[in-house]
mmCIF file of C-alpha atoms and ligand atoms in Angstrom:
data_model
loop_
_atom_site.group_PDB
_atom_site.id
_atom_site.type_symbol
_atom_site.label_atom_id
_atom_site.label_comp_id
_atom_site.label_asym_id
_atom_site.label_seq_id
_atom_site.Cartn_x
_atom_site.Cartn_y
_atom_site.Cartn_z
ATOM 1 C CA UNK A 1 0.019 0.023 -0.020
ATOM 2 C CA UNK A 2 1.384 3.360 -0.961
ATOM 3 C CA UNK A 3 1.462 6.513 1.122
ATOM 4 C CA UNK A 4 -0.744 9.521 0.143
ATOM 5 C CA UNK A 5 -0.081 13.250 0.614
ATOM 6 C CA UNK A 6 -3.074 15.546 0.093
ATOM 7 C CA UNK A 7 -2.903 19.324 0.015
ATOM 8 C CA UNK A 8 -5.804 21.624 -0.276
ATOM 9 C CA UNK A 9 -8.103 23.807 1.673
ATOM 10 C CA UNK A 10 -9.586 22.824 5.008
ATOM 11 C CA UNK A 11 -12.316 25.266 5.255
ATOM 12 C CA UNK A 12 -15.713 26.626 6.338
ATOM 13 C CA UNK A 13 -18.326 26.600 3.702
ATOM 14 C CA UNK A 14 -21.804 28.205 3.574
ATOM 15 C CA UNK A 15 -23.953 26.547 1.031
ATOM 16 C CA UNK A 16 -27.393 27.457 -0.532
ATOM 17 C CA UNK A 17 -29.130 24.831 -2.785
ATOM 18 C CA UNK A 18 -32.764 24.673 -3.866
ATOM 19 C CA UNK A 19 -33.319 22.422 -0.846
ATOM 20 C CA UNK A 20 -31.819 24.515 1.869
ATOM 21 C CA UNK A 21 -29.224 26.671 3.277
ATOM 22 C CA UNK A 22 -26.218 26.164 5.863
ATOM 23 C CA UNK A 23 -24.338 28.542 8.068
ATOM 24 C CA UNK A 24 -20.572 27.987 8.248
ATOM 25 C CA UNK A 25 -20.102 24.208 8.183
ATOM 26 C CA UNK A 26 -17.106 21.973 7.673
ATOM 27 C CA UNK A 27 -15.624 22.008 4.076
ATOM 28 C CA UNK A 28 -12.477 22.404 1.876
ATOM 29 C CA UNK A 29 -11.012 20.452 -0.964
ATOM 30 C CA UNK A 30 -8.497 18.538 1.354
ATOM 31 C CA UNK A 31 -11.214 17.747 3.774
ATOM 32 C CA UNK A 32 -13.414 16.057 0.990
ATOM 33 C CA UNK A 33 -10.388 14.332 -0.522
ATOM 34 C CA UNK A 34 -9.266 12.952 2.666
ATOM 35 C CA UNK A 35 -12.508 11.684 3.826
ATOM 36 C CA UNK A 36 -12.913 9.911 0.366
ATOM 37 C CA UNK A 37 -9.441 8.440 0.561
ATOM 38 C CA UNK A 38 -9.932 7.397 4.061
ATOM 39 C CA UNK A 39 -12.259 4.587 2.692
ATOM 40 C CA UNK A 40 -9.195 2.932 1.476
ATOM 41 C CA UNK A 41 -7.535 2.689 5.086
ATOM 42 C CA UNK A 42 -4.284 4.268 3.780
ATOM 43 C CA UNK A 43 -1.545 6.174 5.314
ATOM 44 C CA UNK A 44 -2.573 9.575 4.272
ATOM 45 C CA UNK A 45 -1.603 12.987 5.463
ATOM 46 C CA UNK A 46 -3.273 16.492 4.754
ATOM 47 C CA UNK A 47 -1.120 19.562 4.412
ATOM 48 C CA UNK A 48 -3.138 22.611 4.931
ATOM 49 C CA UNK A 49 -3.818 25.729 7.177
ATOM 50 C CA UNK A 50 -6.675 26.801 9.520
ATOM 51 C CA UNK A 51 -7.312 29.584 11.976
ATOM 52 C CA UNK A 52 -7.796 29.493 15.646
ATOM 53 C CA UNK A 53 -11.525 29.731 14.910
ATOM 54 C CA UNK A 54 -11.503 26.108 13.557
ATOM 55 C CA UNK A 55 -13.046 23.660 15.892
ATOM 56 C CA UNK A 56 -10.719 20.998 17.339
ATOM 57 C CA UNK A 57 -13.417 18.436 16.855
ATOM 58 C CA UNK A 58 -13.205 18.899 13.082
ATOM 59 C CA UNK A 59 -9.524 18.090 13.198
ATOM 60 C CA UNK A 60 -10.329 15.029 15.543
ATOM 61 C CA UNK A 61 -12.866 13.833 12.989
ATOM 62 C CA UNK A 62 -10.024 13.642 10.311
ATOM 63 C CA UNK A 63 -7.450 12.146 12.609
ATOM 64 C CA UNK A 64 -9.975 9.429 13.804
ATOM 65 C CA UNK A 65 -10.110 8.358 10.186
ATOM 66 C CA UNK A 66 -6.449 7.684 10.219
ATOM 67 C CA UNK A 67 -5.565 11.039 8.459
ATOM 68 C CA UNK A 68 -2.187 12.438 9.701
ATOM 69 C CA UNK A 69 -3.062 16.012 10.570
ATOM 70 C CA UNK A 70 0.366 17.080 11.634
ATOM 71 C CA UNK A 71 0.766 18.967 8.276
ATOM 72 C CA UNK A 72 -2.231 21.236 9.050
ATOM 73 C CA UNK A 73 -0.920 24.411 10.645
ATOM 74 C CA UNK A 74 -3.196 26.300 13.134
ATOM 75 C CA UNK A 75 -2.728 30.018 13.240
ATOM 76 C CA UNK A 76 -4.192 30.886 16.532
ATOM 77 C CA UNK A 77 -4.982 34.574 15.772
ATOM 78 C CA UNK A 78 -5.965 33.945 12.216
ATOM 79 C CA UNK A 79 -9.222 33.134 10.441
ATOM 80 C CA UNK A 80 -10.059 29.933 8.474
ATOM 81 C CA UNK A 81 -10.485 30.092 4.740
ATOM 82 C CA UNK A 82 -14.207 30.707 3.775
ATOM 83 C CA UNK A 83 -16.123 29.871 0.868
ATOM 84 C CA UNK A 84 -19.940 30.511 0.048
ATOM 85 C CA UNK A 85 -21.809 29.342 -2.847
ATOM 86 C CA UNK A 86 -25.284 29.091 -4.206
ATOM 87 C CA UNK A 87 -26.499 26.500 -6.658
ATOM 88 C CA UNK A 88 -28.909 27.172 -9.467
ATOM 89 C CA UNK A 89 -32.030 25.034 -9.816
ATOM 90 C CA UNK A 90 -30.329 22.394 -12.123
ATOM 91 C CA UNK A 91 -27.658 21.730 -9.436
ATOM 92 C CA UNK A 92 -25.220 21.536 -12.109
ATOM 93 C CA UNK A 93 -23.867 25.096 -11.971
ATOM 94 C CA UNK A 94 -23.386 27.571 -9.048
ATOM 95 C CA UNK A 95 -22.354 31.055 -8.261
ATOM 96 C CA UNK A 96 -19.614 31.764 -5.843
ATOM 97 C CA UNK A 97 -20.840 34.310 -3.317
ATOM 98 C CA UNK A 98 -17.623 34.812 -1.275
ATOM 99 C CA UNK A 99 -14.087 33.467 -1.230
ATOM 100 C CA UNK A 100 -12.190 34.727 1.912
ATOM 101 C CA UNK A 101 -8.575 33.452 1.782
ATOM 102 C CA UNK A 102 -7.746 34.560 5.260
ATOM 103 C CA UNK A 103 -4.887 32.395 6.536
ATOM 104 C CA UNK A 104 -4.436 30.828 3.108
ATOM 105 C CA UNK A 105 -3.176 34.158 1.885
ATOM 106 C CA UNK A 106 0.270 33.530 3.605
ATOM 107 C CA UNK A 107 0.387 29.725 3.467
ATOM 108 C CA UNK A 108 3.739 28.064 3.592
ATOM 109 C CA UNK A 109 2.978 24.250 3.164
ATOM 110 C CA UNK A 110 5.162 21.951 5.283
ATOM 111 C CA UNK A 111 5.133 18.316 4.287
ATOM 112 C CA UNK A 112 5.520 15.995 7.364
ATOM 113 C CA UNK A 113 9.053 14.184 7.239
ATOM 114 C CA UNK A 114 7.396 10.848 7.168
ATOM 115 C CA UNK A 115 5.554 11.633 4.052
ATOM 116 C CA UNK A 116 8.248 13.115 1.930
ATOM 117 C CA UNK A 117 8.591 9.733 0.225
ATOM 118 C CA UNK A 118 4.964 9.290 -0.379
ATOM 119 C CA UNK A 119 4.310 7.463 -3.766
ATOM 120 C CA UNK A 120 0.938 9.322 -4.640
ATOM 121 C CA UNK A 121 0.605 13.150 -4.236
ATOM 122 C CA UNK A 122 -2.772 14.687 -4.559
ATOM 123 C CA UNK A 123 -2.461 18.472 -5.175
ATOM 124 C CA UNK A 124 -6.030 19.595 -4.383
ATOM 125 C CA UNK A 125 -7.609 22.769 -5.281
ATOM 126 C CA UNK A 126 -5.275 25.620 -3.976
ATOM 127 C CA UNK A 127 -2.842 28.337 -5.177
ATOM 128 C CA UNK A 128 -0.603 26.641 -7.869
ATOM 129 C CA UNK A 129 2.440 28.012 -6.055
ATOM 130 C CA UNK A 130 1.427 26.239 -2.894
ATOM 131 C CA UNK A 131 0.867 23.128 -5.066
ATOM 132 C CA UNK A 132 4.302 23.632 -6.555
ATOM 133 C CA UNK A 133 5.892 24.086 -3.190
ATOM 134 C CA UNK A 134 4.528 20.715 -1.953
ATOM 135 C CA UNK A 135 5.846 19.155 -5.056
ATOM 136 C CA UNK A 136 9.193 20.468 -4.482
ATOM 137 C CA UNK A 137 9.410 19.118 -0.956
ATOM 138 C CA UNK A 138 8.970 15.536 -1.883
ATOM 139 C CA UNK A 139 12.343 13.732 -1.363
ATOM 140 C CA UNK A 140 11.641 11.018 -3.762
ATOM 141 C CA UNK A 141 9.676 11.624 -7.144
ATOM 142 C CA UNK A 142 6.083 10.295 -6.372
ATOM 143 C CA UNK A 143 4.882 7.628 -8.739
ATOM 144 C CA UNK A 144 1.798 9.597 -9.425
ATOM 145 C CA UNK A 145 1.017 13.288 -9.011
ATOM 146 C CA UNK A 146 -2.652 14.210 -9.484
ATOM 147 C CA UNK A 147 -3.697 17.798 -9.582
ATOM 148 C CA UNK A 148 -7.111 19.392 -9.205
ATOM 149 C CA UNK A 149 -7.765 22.956 -9.879
ATOM 150 C CA UNK A 150 -10.572 25.393 -10.725
ATOM 151 C CA UNK A 151 -11.488 28.692 -12.700
ATOM 152 C CA UNK A 152 -10.555 30.713 -9.695
ATOM 153 C CA UNK A 153 -6.950 30.028 -10.176
ATOM 154 C CA UNK A 154 -7.093 30.333 -13.819
ATOM 155 C CA UNK A 155 -8.484 33.852 -13.414
ATOM 156 C CA UNK A 156 -5.994 34.829 -10.651
ATOM 157 C CA UNK A 157 -2.847 32.846 -11.182
ATOM 158 C CA UNK A 158 -2.811 31.235 -14.911
ATOM 159 C CA UNK A 159 1.074 31.570 -15.214
ATOM 160 C CA UNK A 160 1.776 29.789 -12.122
ATOM 161 C CA UNK A 161 -0.827 27.157 -12.861
ATOM 162 C CA UNK A 162 0.795 26.271 -16.330
ATOM 163 C CA UNK A 163 4.234 26.018 -14.438
ATOM 164 C CA UNK A 164 2.814 23.391 -12.054
ATOM 165 C CA UNK A 165 0.599 21.498 -14.695
ATOM 166 C CA UNK A 166 3.809 20.928 -16.689
ATOM 167 C CA UNK A 167 5.089 18.690 -13.761
ATOM 168 C CA UNK A 168 2.130 16.473 -13.022
ATOM 169 C CA UNK A 169 0.811 13.141 -14.291
ATOM 170 C CA UNK A 170 -2.954 13.540 -13.955
ATOM 171 C CA UNK A 171 -5.289 16.533 -13.883
ATOM 172 C CA UNK A 172 -8.872 16.432 -12.923
ATOM 173 C CA UNK A 173 -10.934 19.449 -13.916
ATOM 174 C CA UNK A 174 -14.537 19.970 -14.867
ATOM 175 C CA UNK A 175 -15.710 20.560 -18.409
ATOM 176 C CA UNK A 176 -16.138 24.460 -18.168
ATOM 177 C CA UNK A 177 -12.558 24.606 -16.748
ATOM 178 C CA UNK A 178 -11.061 22.519 -19.470
ATOM 179 C CA UNK A 179 -12.663 24.778 -21.910
ATOM 180 C CA UNK A 180 -11.547 27.882 -20.123
ATOM 181 C CA UNK A 181 -7.945 26.440 -19.878
ATOM 182 C CA UNK A 182 -7.749 25.706 -23.614
ATOM 183 C CA UNK A 183 -10.125 27.884 -25.270
ATOM 184 C CA UNK A 184 -11.630 24.904 -26.980
ATOM 185 C CA UNK A 185 -15.301 23.820 -26.959
ATOM 186 C CA UNK A 186 -14.773 20.340 -27.903
ATOM 187 C CA UNK A 187 -13.531 18.174 -24.838
ATOM 188 C CA UNK A 188 -11.780 15.785 -27.055
ATOM 189 C CA UNK A 189 -9.588 18.820 -28.377
ATOM 190 C CA UNK A 190 -9.430 20.249 -25.030
ATOM 191 C CA UNK A 191 -8.150 17.088 -23.488
ATOM 192 C CA UNK A 192 -5.447 16.778 -26.281
ATOM 193 C CA UNK A 193 -4.241 20.265 -25.640
ATOM 194 C CA UNK A 194 -4.133 19.929 -21.905
ATOM 195 C CA UNK A 195 -1.916 16.679 -22.535
ATOM 196 C CA UNK A 196 0.295 18.806 -24.488
ATOM 197 C CA UNK A 197 0.744 21.063 -21.352
ATOM 198 C CA UNK A 198 2.234 18.340 -19.442
ATOM 199 C CA UNK A 199 -0.054 15.660 -17.869
ATOM 200 C CA UNK A 200 -0.327 12.425 -19.666
ATOM 201 C CA UNK A 201 -3.777 11.717 -18.230
ATOM 202 C CA UNK A 202 -6.697 14.028 -18.200
ATOM 203 C CA UNK A 203 -9.865 13.554 -16.231
ATOM 204 C CA UNK A 204 -12.764 15.881 -17.309
ATOM 205 C CA UNK A 205 -15.561 15.842 -14.712
ATOM 206 C CA UNK A 206 -19.082 16.516 -16.075
ATOM 207 C CA UNK A 207 -21.135 16.705 -12.850
ATOM 208 C CA UNK A 208 -24.226 14.525 -13.235
ATOM 209 C CA UNK A 209 -23.108 13.564 -16.506
ATOM 210 C CA UNK A 210 -20.244 11.534 -15.364
ATOM 211 C CA UNK A 211 -16.458 11.781 -16.140
ATOM 212 C CA UNK A 212 -13.994 11.142 -19.086
ATOM 213 C CA UNK A 213 -10.582 9.875 -18.779
ATOM 214 C CA UNK A 214 -8.125 10.609 -21.642
ATOM 215 C CA UNK A 215 -4.808 9.205 -22.304
ATOM 216 C CA UNK A 216 -3.170 9.485 -25.806
ATOM 217 C CA UNK A 217 -5.771 8.256 -28.161
ATOM 218 C CA UNK A 218 -7.641 6.293 -25.495
ATOM 219 C CA UNK A 219 -10.763 7.488 -23.837
ATOM 220 C CA UNK A 220 -12.877 5.984 -20.974
ATOM 221 C CA UNK A 221 -16.250 7.276 -19.863
ATOM 222 C CA UNK A 222 -17.961 6.646 -16.634
ATOM 223 C CA UNK A 223 -21.488 7.880 -16.044
ATOM 224 C CA UNK A 224 -22.559 9.324 -12.805
ATOM 225 C CA UNK A 225 -25.016 6.996 -11.137
ATOM 226 C CA UNK A 226 -28.549 8.161 -11.614
ATOM 227 C CA UNK A 227 -29.628 9.222 -7.988
ATOM 228 C CA UNK A 228 -33.036 9.820 -6.606
ATOM 229 C CA UNK A 229 -31.767 12.594 -4.359
ATOM 230 C CA UNK A 230 -29.120 15.168 -5.083
ATOM 231 C CA UNK A 231 -28.968 17.589 -2.010
ATOM 232 C CA UNK A 232 -25.770 19.428 -2.267
ATOM 233 C CA UNK A 233 -23.078 18.873 -4.967
ATOM 234 C CA UNK A 234 -20.392 20.807 -2.952
ATOM 235 C CA UNK A 235 -17.166 18.705 -2.684
ATOM 236 C CA UNK A 236 -18.254 16.220 -5.245
ATOM 237 C CA UNK A 237 -15.256 16.962 -7.544
ATOM 238 C CA UNK A 238 -12.811 16.812 -4.572
ATOM 239 C CA UNK A 239 -14.529 13.481 -3.466
ATOM 240 C CA UNK A 240 -13.982 12.038 -6.778
ATOM 241 C CA UNK A 241 -10.359 13.043 -6.908
ATOM 242 C CA UNK A 242 -9.880 11.629 -3.348
ATOM 243 C CA UNK A 243 -11.436 8.306 -4.629
ATOM 244 C CA UNK A 244 -9.301 8.344 -7.637
ATOM 245 C CA UNK A 245 -5.913 9.046 -5.889
ATOM 246 C CA UNK A 246 -6.950 6.748 -2.880
ATOM 247 C CA UNK A 247 -7.661 3.849 -5.143
ATOM 248 C CA UNK A 248 -4.366 4.212 -6.978
ATOM 249 C CA UNK A 249 -2.477 4.390 -3.718
ATOM 250 C CA UNK A 250 -4.264 1.372 -2.453
ATOM 251 C CA UNK A 251 -3.627 -0.727 -5.656
ATOM 252 C CA UNK A 252 -0.211 0.614 -6.662
ATOM 253 C CA UNK A 253 -0.945 0.370 -10.147
ATOM 254 C CA UNK A 254 -0.782 3.498 -12.406
ATOM 255 C CA UNK A 255 -1.833 1.842 -15.747
ATOM 256 C CA UNK A 256 -4.462 3.219 -17.877
ATOM 257 C CA UNK A 257 -6.538 0.019 -17.129
ATOM 258 C CA UNK A 258 -6.369 0.588 -13.399
ATOM 259 C CA UNK A 259 -7.052 4.229 -13.704
ATOM 260 C CA UNK A 260 -10.561 3.263 -15.325
ATOM 261 C CA UNK A 261 -11.257 1.418 -11.891
ATOM 262 C CA UNK A 262 -10.064 4.565 -10.193
ATOM 263 C CA UNK A 263 -12.507 6.725 -12.104
ATOM 264 C CA UNK A 264 -15.336 4.288 -11.119
ATOM 265 C CA UNK A 265 -14.344 4.402 -7.527
ATOM 266 C CA UNK A 266 -14.135 8.160 -7.616
ATOM 267 C CA UNK A 267 -17.539 8.499 -9.235
ATOM 268 C CA UNK A 268 -19.011 5.999 -6.711
ATOM 269 C CA UNK A 269 -17.838 7.963 -3.631
ATOM 270 C CA UNK A 270 -18.869 11.285 -5.311
ATOM 271 C CA UNK A 271 -22.396 9.804 -5.668
ATOM 272 C CA UNK A 272 -22.592 9.623 -1.843
ATOM 273 C CA UNK A 273 -21.172 12.960 -1.228
ATOM 274 C CA UNK A 274 -24.107 14.913 -2.949
ATOM 275 C CA UNK A 275 -26.950 13.203 -0.924
ATOM 276 C CA UNK A 276 -26.393 15.402 2.103
ATOM 277 C CA UNK A 277 -25.252 18.890 3.019
ATOM 278 C CA UNK A 278 -21.354 19.344 3.170
ATOM 279 C CA UNK A 279 -19.429 16.343 4.576
ATOM 280 C CA UNK A 280 -22.325 14.768 6.418
ATOM 281 C CA UNK A 281 -22.848 11.797 4.215
ATOM 282 C CA UNK A 282 -18.984 11.117 3.759
ATOM 283 C CA UNK A 283 -18.505 11.112 7.539
ATOM 284 C CA UNK A 284 -20.961 8.386 8.105
ATOM 285 C CA UNK A 285 -20.333 6.274 4.959
ATOM 286 C CA UNK A 286 -19.768 2.538 5.470
ATOM 287 C CA UNK A 287 -17.687 0.217 3.427
ATOM 288 C CA UNK A 288 -20.575 -2.052 2.672
ATOM 289 C CA UNK A 289 -22.588 1.012 1.292
ATOM 290 C CA UNK A 290 -19.721 1.552 -1.027
ATOM 291 C CA UNK A 291 -19.554 -2.040 -2.185
ATOM 292 C CA UNK A 292 -23.183 -2.194 -2.902
ATOM 293 C CA UNK A 293 -22.941 0.934 -4.966
ATOM 294 C CA UNK A 294 -19.941 -0.304 -6.920
ATOM 295 C CA UNK A 295 -22.073 -3.383 -7.840
ATOM 296 C CA UNK A 296 -25.015 -0.971 -9.028
ATOM 297 C CA UNK A 297 -22.202 0.799 -11.067
ATOM 298 C CA UNK A 298 -21.325 -2.363 -12.851
ATOM 299 C CA UNK A 299 -24.889 -3.183 -13.577
ATOM 300 C CA UNK A 300 -25.498 0.172 -15.049
ATOM 301 C CA UNK A 301 -22.759 0.100 -17.571
ATOM 302 C CA UNK A 302 -22.559 -3.759 -18.385
ATOM 303 C CA UNK A 303 -24.236 -5.194 -21.476
ATOM 304 C CA UNK A 304 -23.705 -8.192 -23.762
ATOM 305 C CA UNK A 305 -24.126 -7.130 -27.327
ATOM 306 C CA UNK A 306 -23.297 -9.682 -30.095
ATOM 307 C CA UNK A 307 -21.553 -8.128 -33.009
ATOM 308 C CA UNK A 308 -21.086 -9.903 -36.313
HETATM 309 P P1 LIG B 401 -16.081 21.222 -5.357
HETATM 310 O O1 LIG B 401 -17.443 21.272 -5.110
HETATM 311 O O2 LIG B 401 -15.471 19.870 -5.466
HETATM 312 O O3 LIG B 401 -15.547 22.141 -6.394
HETATM 313 O O4 LIG B 401 -15.305 21.755 -4.052
HETATM 314 C C1 LIG B 401 -15.927 22.647 -3.115
HETATM 315 C C2 LIG B 401 -14.897 22.841 -2.036
HETATM 316 O O5 LIG B 401 -13.886 23.642 -2.625
HETATM 317 C C3 LIG B 401 -15.496 23.667 -0.823
HETATM 318 O O6 LIG B 401 -15.509 22.945 0.290
HETATM 319 C C4 LIG B 401 -14.555 24.976 -0.686
HETATM 320 O O7 LIG B 401 -14.202 25.081 0.583
HETATM 321 C C5 LIG B 401 -13.476 24.733 -1.582
HETATM 322 N N1 LIG B 401 -13.101 25.866 -2.363
HETATM 323 C C6 LIG B 401 -13.929 26.733 -3.080
HETATM 324 N N2 LIG B 401 -13.126 27.738 -3.638
HETATM 325 C C7 LIG B 401 -11.885 27.439 -3.552
HETATM 326 C C8 LIG B 401 -10.765 27.864 -3.829
HETATM 327 N N3 LIG B 401 -10.642 29.196 -4.695
HETATM 328 N N4 LIG B 401 -9.534 27.405 -3.501
HETATM 329 C C9 LIG B 401 -9.513 26.249 -2.873
HETATM 330 N N5 LIG B 401 -10.557 25.556 -2.369
HETATM 331 C C10 LIG B 401 -11.835 26.219 -2.747
#
């Protein structure tokens, strides 16, 4: 089993969906990634930063799941990163109402000593220079570096983003972000252009329409499981990434064939994430529920056609 390092936000979120509204609750890219990856019972560590206002019980919740939190810096007189968003009626698009960087504005990540030789590195959504700094601290070259990002960083730090993208193996972004990054409408063309920027594997997330994995001329598509209830899509992308990276760390196999399974695992875990507000569903998720849903996924996509 490989070790996994996760860098990303540990945050407060305030969310509004057509089904309700929350005050500040636990959120952040690294939180969702960590909770997803913890399903694989790995040695995983989160590198992040929070303020003195961040409840200790939230940190305990992560460490109880075997996540090493020694790389989460606590700035006692600082405020935790805050994000607020409101979803449209179709739940596939949202408006960001607030992004308050707070302690994140001066964040110098420190990878715990024990994790500098981790085989899998998950660079969650954060300033690309912070992602770069974590990559630079690794003493042995990880077998797989996965990067997730969003339009916010394309708008605010595009040059830096290009520099880090050059050095990674897998990028996970959503369809709109892939279009923004390349200026191409076709996702096939966009994926090719992104591969030319560095990453050999490109995962394009399409919300309720599933995810595409590109590598050279190969494409794999995983639908999203049709769900009766979608309550809050926040964190689905990060949960997908955590499931993907966690599965690779667990299986220690970075082949395209195995990445297909990683995409299925990521999609399965993301399908749980959206069923409740924030991290609620992921916190209570049991292994047998995941297993059952993986079987549903298989049934959804399996067919026997005879071609002559
Ligand atoms: P997702 O729904 O997967 O795109 O991720 C939502 C999570 O990303 C929320 O929990 C936020 O705290 C976090 N987030 C939102 N904006 C940013 C940002 N600019 N940088 C890092 N994390 C962010």
